[in-house]
Tab-separated table of C-alpha atoms and ligand atoms in Angstrom:
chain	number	residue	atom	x	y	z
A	1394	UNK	CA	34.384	-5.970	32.577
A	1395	UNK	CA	35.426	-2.519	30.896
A	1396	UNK	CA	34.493	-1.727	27.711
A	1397	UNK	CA	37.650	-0.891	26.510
A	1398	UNK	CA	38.912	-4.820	26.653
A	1399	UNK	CA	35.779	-6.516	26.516
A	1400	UNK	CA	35.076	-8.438	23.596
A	1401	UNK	CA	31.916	-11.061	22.208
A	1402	UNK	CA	32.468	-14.142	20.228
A	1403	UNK	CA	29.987	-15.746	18.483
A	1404	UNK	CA	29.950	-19.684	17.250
A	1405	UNK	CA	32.506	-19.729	20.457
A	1406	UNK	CA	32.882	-23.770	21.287
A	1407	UNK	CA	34.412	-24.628	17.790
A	1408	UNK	CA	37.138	-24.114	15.383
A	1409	UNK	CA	37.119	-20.660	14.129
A	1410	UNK	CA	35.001	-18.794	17.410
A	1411	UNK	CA	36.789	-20.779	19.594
A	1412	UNK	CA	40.474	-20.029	18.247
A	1413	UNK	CA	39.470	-16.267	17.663
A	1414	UNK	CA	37.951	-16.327	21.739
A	1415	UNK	CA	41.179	-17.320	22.518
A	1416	UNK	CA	43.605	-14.955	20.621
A	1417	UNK	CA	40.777	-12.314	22.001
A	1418	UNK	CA	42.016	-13.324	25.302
A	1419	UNK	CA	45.944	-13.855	25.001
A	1420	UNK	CA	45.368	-10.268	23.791
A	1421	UNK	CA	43.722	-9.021	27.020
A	1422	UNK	CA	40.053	-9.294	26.571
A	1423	UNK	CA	37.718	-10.145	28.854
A	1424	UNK	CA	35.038	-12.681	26.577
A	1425	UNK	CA	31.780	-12.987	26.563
A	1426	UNK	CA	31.303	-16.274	25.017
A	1427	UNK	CA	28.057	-17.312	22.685
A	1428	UNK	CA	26.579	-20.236	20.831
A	1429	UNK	CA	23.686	-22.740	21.666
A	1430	UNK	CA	25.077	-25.064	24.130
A	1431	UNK	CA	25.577	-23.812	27.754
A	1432	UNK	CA	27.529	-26.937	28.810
A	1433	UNK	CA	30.284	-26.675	26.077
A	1434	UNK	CA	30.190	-22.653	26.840
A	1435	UNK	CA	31.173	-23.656	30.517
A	1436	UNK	CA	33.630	-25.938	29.849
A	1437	UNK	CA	35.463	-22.915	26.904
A	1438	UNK	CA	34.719	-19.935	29.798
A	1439	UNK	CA	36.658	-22.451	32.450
A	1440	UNK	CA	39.374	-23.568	30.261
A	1441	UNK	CA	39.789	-19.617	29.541
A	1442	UNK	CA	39.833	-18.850	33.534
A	1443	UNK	CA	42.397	-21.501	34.258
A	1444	UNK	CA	44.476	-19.647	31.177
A	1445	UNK	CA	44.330	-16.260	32.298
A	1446	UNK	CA	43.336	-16.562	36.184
A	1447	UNK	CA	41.550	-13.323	37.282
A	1448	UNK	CA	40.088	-12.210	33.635
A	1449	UNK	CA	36.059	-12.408	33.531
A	1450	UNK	CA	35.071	-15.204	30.845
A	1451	UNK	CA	31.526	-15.530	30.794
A	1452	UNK	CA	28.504	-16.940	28.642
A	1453	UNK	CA	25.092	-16.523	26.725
A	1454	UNK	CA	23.633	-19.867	25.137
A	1455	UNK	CA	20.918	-18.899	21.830
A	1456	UNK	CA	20.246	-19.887	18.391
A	1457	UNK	CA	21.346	-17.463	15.636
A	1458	UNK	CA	18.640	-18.988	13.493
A	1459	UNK	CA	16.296	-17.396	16.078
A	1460	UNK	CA	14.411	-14.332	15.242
A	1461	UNK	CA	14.722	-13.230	19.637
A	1462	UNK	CA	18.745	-14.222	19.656
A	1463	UNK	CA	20.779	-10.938	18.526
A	1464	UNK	CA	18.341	-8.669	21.028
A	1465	UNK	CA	19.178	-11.302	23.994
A	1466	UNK	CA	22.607	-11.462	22.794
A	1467	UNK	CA	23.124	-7.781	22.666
A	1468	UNK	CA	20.809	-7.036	26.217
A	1469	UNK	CA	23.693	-9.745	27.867
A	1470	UNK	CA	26.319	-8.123	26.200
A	1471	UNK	CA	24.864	-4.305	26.948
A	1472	UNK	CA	24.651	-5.348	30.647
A	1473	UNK	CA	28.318	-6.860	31.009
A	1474	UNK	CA	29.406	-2.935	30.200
A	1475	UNK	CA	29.095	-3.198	25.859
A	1476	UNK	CA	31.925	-4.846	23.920
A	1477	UNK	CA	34.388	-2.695	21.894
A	1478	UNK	CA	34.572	-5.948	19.865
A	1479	UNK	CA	32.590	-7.870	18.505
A	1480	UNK	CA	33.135	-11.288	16.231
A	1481	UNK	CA	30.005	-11.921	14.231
A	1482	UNK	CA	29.909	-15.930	13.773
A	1483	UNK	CA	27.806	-19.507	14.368
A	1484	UNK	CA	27.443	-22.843	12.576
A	1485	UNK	CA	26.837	-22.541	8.668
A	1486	UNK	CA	23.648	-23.900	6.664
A	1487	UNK	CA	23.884	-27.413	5.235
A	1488	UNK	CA	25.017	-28.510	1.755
A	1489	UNK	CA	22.702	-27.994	-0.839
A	1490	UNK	CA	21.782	-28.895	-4.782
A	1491	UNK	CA	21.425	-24.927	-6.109
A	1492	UNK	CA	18.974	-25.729	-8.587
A	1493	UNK	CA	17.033	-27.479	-5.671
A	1494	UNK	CA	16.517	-24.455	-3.127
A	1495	UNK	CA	13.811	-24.016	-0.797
A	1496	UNK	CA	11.644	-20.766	0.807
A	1497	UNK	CA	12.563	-22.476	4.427
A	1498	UNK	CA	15.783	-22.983	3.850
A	1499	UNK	CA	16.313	-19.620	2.832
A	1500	UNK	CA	14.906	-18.071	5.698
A	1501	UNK	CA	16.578	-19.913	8.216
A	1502	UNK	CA	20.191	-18.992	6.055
A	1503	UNK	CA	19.420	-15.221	6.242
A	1504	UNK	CA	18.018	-15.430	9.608
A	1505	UNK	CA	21.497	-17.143	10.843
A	1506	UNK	CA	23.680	-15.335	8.738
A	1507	UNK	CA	22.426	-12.328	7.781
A	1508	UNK	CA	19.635	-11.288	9.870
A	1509	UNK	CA	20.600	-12.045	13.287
A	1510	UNK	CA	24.186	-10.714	13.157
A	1511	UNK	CA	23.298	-7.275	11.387
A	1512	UNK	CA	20.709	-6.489	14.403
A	1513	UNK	CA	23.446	-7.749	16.531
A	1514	UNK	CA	25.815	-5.019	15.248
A	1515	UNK	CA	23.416	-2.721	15.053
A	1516	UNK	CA	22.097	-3.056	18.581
A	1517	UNK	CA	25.732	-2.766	20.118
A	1518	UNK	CA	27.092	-0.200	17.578
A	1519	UNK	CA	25.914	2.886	19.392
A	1520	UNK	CA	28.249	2.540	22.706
A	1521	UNK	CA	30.776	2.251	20.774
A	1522	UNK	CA	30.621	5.801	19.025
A	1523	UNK	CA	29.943	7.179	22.108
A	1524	UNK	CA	33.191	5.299	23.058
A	1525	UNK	CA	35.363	6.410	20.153
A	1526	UNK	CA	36.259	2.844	19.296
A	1527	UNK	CA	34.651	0.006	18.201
A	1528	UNK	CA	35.192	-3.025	16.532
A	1529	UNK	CA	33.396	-5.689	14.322
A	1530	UNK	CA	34.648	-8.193	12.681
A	1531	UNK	CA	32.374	-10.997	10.706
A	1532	UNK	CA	33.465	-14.410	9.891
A	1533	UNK	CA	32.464	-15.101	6.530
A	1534	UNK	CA	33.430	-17.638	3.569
A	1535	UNK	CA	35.613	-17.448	0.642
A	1536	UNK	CA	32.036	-18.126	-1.239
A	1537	UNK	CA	31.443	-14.609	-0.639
A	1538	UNK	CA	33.598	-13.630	-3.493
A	1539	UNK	CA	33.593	-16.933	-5.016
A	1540	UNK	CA	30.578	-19.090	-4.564
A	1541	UNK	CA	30.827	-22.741	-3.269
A	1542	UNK	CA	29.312	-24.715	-5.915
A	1543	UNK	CA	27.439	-26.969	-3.250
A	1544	UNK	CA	26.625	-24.063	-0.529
A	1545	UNK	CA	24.123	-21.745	-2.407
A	1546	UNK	CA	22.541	-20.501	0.967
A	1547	UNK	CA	25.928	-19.779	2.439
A	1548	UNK	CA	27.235	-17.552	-0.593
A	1549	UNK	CA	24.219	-15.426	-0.912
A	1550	UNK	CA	23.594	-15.203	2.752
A	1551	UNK	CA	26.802	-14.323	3.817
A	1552	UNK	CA	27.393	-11.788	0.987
A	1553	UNK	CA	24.114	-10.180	2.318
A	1554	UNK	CA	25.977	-9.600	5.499
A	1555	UNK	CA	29.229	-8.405	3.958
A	1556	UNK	CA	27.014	-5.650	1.705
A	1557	UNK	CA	25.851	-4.626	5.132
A	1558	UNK	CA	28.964	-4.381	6.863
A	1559	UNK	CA	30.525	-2.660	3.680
A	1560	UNK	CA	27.710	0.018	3.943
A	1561	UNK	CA	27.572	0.457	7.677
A	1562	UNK	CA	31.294	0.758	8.233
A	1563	UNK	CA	30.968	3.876	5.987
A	1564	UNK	CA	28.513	5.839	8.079
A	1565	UNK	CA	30.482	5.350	11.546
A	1566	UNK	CA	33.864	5.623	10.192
A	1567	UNK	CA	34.426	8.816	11.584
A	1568	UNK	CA	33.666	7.360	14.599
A	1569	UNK	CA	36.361	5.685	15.279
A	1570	UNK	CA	34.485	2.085	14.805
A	1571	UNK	CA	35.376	-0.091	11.977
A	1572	UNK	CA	33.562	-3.240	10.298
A	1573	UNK	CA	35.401	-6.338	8.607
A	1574	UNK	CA	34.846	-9.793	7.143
A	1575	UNK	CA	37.287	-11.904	7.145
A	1576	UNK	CA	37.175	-14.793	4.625
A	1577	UNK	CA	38.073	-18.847	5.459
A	1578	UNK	CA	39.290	-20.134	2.839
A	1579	UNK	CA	39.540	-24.255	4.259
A	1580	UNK	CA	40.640	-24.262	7.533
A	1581	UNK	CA	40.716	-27.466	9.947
A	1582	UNK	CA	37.694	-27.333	11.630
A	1583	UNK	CA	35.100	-30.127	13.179
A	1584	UNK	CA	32.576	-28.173	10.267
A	1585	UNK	CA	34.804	-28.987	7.683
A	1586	UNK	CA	35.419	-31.988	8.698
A	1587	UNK	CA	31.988	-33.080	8.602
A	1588	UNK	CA	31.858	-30.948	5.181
A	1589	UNK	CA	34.587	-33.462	3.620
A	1590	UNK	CA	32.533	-36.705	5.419
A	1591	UNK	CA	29.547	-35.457	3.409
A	1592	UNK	CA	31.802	-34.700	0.154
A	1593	UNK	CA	32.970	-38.789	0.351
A	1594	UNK	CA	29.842	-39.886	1.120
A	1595	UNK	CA	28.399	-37.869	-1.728
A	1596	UNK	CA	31.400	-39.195	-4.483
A	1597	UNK	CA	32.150	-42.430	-3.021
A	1598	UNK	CA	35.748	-41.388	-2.628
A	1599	UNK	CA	37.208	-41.788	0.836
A	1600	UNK	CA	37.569	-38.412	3.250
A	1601	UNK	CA	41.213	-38.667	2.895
A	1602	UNK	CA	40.948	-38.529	-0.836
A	1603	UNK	CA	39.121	-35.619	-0.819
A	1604	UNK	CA	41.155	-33.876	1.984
A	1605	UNK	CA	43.693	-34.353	-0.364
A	1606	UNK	CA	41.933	-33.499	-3.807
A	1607	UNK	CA	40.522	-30.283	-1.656
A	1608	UNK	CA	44.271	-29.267	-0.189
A	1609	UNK	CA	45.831	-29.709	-3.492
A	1610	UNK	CA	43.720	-26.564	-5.251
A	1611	UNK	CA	45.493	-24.097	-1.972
A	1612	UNK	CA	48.685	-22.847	-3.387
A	1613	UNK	CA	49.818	-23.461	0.346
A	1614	UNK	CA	49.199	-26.853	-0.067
A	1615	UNK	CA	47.067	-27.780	2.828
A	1616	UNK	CA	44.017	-26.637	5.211
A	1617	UNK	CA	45.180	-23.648	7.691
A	1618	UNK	CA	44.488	-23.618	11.429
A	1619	UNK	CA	41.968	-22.540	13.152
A	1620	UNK	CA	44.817	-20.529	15.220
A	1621	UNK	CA	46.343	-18.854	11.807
A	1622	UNK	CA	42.675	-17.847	11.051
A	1623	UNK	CA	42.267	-16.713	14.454
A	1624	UNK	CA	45.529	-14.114	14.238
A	1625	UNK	CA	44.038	-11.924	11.575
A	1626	UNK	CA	40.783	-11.965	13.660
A	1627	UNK	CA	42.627	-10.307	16.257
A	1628	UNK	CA	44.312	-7.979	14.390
A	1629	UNK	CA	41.639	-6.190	13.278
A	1630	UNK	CA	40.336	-6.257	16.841
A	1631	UNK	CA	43.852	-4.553	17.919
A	1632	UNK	CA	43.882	-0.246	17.788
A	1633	UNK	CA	46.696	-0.888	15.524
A	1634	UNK	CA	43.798	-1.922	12.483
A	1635	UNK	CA	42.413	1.510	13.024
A	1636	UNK	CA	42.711	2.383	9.376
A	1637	UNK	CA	41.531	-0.941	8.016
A	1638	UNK	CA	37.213	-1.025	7.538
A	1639	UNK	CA	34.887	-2.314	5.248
A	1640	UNK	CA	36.707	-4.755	3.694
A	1641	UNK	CA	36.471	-8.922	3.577
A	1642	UNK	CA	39.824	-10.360	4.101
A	1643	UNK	CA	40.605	-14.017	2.961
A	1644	UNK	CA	42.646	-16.269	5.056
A	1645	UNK	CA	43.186	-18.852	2.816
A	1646	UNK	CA	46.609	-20.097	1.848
A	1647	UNK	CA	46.370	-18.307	-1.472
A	1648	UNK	CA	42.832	-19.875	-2.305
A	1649	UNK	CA	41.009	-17.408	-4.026
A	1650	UNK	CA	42.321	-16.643	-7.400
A	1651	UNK	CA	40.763	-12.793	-7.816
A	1652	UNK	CA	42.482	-10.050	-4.689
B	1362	LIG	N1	36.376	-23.644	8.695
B	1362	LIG	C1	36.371	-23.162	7.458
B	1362	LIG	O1	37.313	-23.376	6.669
B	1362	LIG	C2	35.207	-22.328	6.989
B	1362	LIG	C3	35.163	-21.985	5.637
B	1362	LIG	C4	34.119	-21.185	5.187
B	1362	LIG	C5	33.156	-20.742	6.095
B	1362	LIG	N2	33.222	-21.120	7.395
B	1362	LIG	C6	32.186	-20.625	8.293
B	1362	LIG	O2	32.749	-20.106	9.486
B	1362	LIG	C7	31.841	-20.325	10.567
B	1362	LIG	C8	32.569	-21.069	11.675
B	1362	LIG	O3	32.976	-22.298	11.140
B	1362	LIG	P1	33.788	-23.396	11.948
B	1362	LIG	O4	34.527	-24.142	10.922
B	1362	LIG	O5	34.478	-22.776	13.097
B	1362	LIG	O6	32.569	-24.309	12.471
B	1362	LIG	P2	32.416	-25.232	13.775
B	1362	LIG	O7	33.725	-25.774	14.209
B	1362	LIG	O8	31.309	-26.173	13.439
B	1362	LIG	O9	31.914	-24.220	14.915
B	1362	LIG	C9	30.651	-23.602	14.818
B	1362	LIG	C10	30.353	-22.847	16.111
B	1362	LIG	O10	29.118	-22.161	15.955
B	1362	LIG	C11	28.190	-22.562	16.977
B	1362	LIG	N3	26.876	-22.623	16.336
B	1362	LIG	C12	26.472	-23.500	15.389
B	1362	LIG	N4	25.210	-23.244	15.022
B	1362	LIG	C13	24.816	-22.169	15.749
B	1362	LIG	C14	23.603	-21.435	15.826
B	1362	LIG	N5	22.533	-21.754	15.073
B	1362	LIG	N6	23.528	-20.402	16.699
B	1362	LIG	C15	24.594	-20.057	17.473
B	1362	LIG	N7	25.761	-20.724	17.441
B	1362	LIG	C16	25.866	-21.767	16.589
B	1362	LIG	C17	28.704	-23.913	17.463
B	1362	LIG	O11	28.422	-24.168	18.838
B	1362	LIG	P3	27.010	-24.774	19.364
B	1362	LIG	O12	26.850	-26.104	18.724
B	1362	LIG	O13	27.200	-24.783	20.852
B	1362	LIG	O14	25.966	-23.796	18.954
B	1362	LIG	C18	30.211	-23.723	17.326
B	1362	LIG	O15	30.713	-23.009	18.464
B	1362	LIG	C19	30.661	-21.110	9.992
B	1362	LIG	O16	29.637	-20.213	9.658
B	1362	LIG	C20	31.250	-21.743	8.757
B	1362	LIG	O17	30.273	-22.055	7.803
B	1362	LIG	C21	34.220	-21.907	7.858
């Protein structure tokens, strides 16, 4: 792999990783694909190989909620020749009551989402101002500018991260590397799926009710894709978003009601 199209994806077997590995790779890159399970990574890096014969797909299996992931993560990625982009993502924390919180469950949402992806960054951040271009780009949630009544860890979490990545992006600007979140607002994924099982479950209503009671608050009126998601991704991964750092940017059909 060469730097200069070499890219990791994080959360990489699903929905949003998934869609944004493969935009990553209609675009050129070379992916180094991550999440916990090395049998769905193989069967993503293969699919990927069949798609673009010749291009180098390969894989790193670890648990963002563990304290040793981002320095193995980075050390695979640092060895493959260092990424000149990076997408910062993995599963999200469970629903929770927010007036029923917990000291564990708090760790293990800033280890995942804040912690682990930050020394991720940070770890893989100095090739690329020696390179003169860089690029990461965080999936985040809409909750980070308007919190999700039933995902407490998620909002705070994941804000923690963006703070970071506003802050950061300032001090390497120059440097021709940029840092972005970009915002879901509901797209179709196997996590929201199971979101909206747990949201009929919870309410007694059935899923397709509340698919329906959910799509009706997007003024586009419905989920996106994971592949509409997956364009801005990227975008900001392509030279032309050379201009375009520090900033969250929603995806969401017209969702969130502030800009
Ligand atoms: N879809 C939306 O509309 C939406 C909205 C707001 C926020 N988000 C957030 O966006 C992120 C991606 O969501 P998604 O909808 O694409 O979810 P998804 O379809 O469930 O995919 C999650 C991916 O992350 C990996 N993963 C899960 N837990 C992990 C962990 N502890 N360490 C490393 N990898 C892990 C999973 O693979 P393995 O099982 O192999 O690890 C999978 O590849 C999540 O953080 C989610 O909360 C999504």
């Amino acid at each position: 792999m060469s730097a200069t199209n070499f890219a990791l994806v994080g959360g990489a077997t699903s929905g949003l990783g998934l869609a944004s590995a493969r935009a990553l790779a209609a675009a050129g890159h070379d992916v180094l694909l991550w999440s916990r399970d090395q049998g769905g990574l193989d069967a993503v890096a293969e699919d990927l190989r069949t798609r673009h014969p010749g291009r180098s797909f390969t894989t790193v299996a670890a648990d963002a909620t563990d304290p040793g992931t981002a320095a193995l993560v980075a050390d695979a990625a640092l060895a493959a020749g260092g990424p000149a982009v990076v997408v910062l993502n993995q599963g999200g924390p469970p629903p929770v009551d927010p007036a029923a919180t917990d000291a564990d469950g708090w760790r293990r949402a800033f280890q995942m989402l804040a912690i682990t992806p930050i020394e991720l960054a940070t770890r893989l951040l100095p090739p690329m101002r020696a390179a003169g271009f860089g690029r990461i780009i965080a999936i985040l949630s809409s909750g980070v500018v308007e919190p999700i009544p039933t995902l407490a860890y998620s909002n705070a979490a994941r804000a923690a991260l963006m703070a970071w990545l506003k802050t950061a992006a300032g001090a390497v600007a120059a440097d021709g590397v940029t840092l972005n979140g970009v915002m879901p607002g509901r797209i179709a994924t196997p996590r929201v799926a199971s979101l909206d099982q747990a949201a009929a479950a919870r309410t007694g209503k059935t899923v397709e009710q509340v698919q329906a009671a959910s799509a009706a608050t997007i003024p586009a009126g419905r989920y996106g894709t994971p592949e509409e998601f997956a364009a801005m991704v990227a975008f900001l991964a392509s030279p032309a978003a050379s201009y375009i750092t520090g900033h969250a940017h929603a995806v969401d059909g017209g969702m969130l009601k502030g800009w």
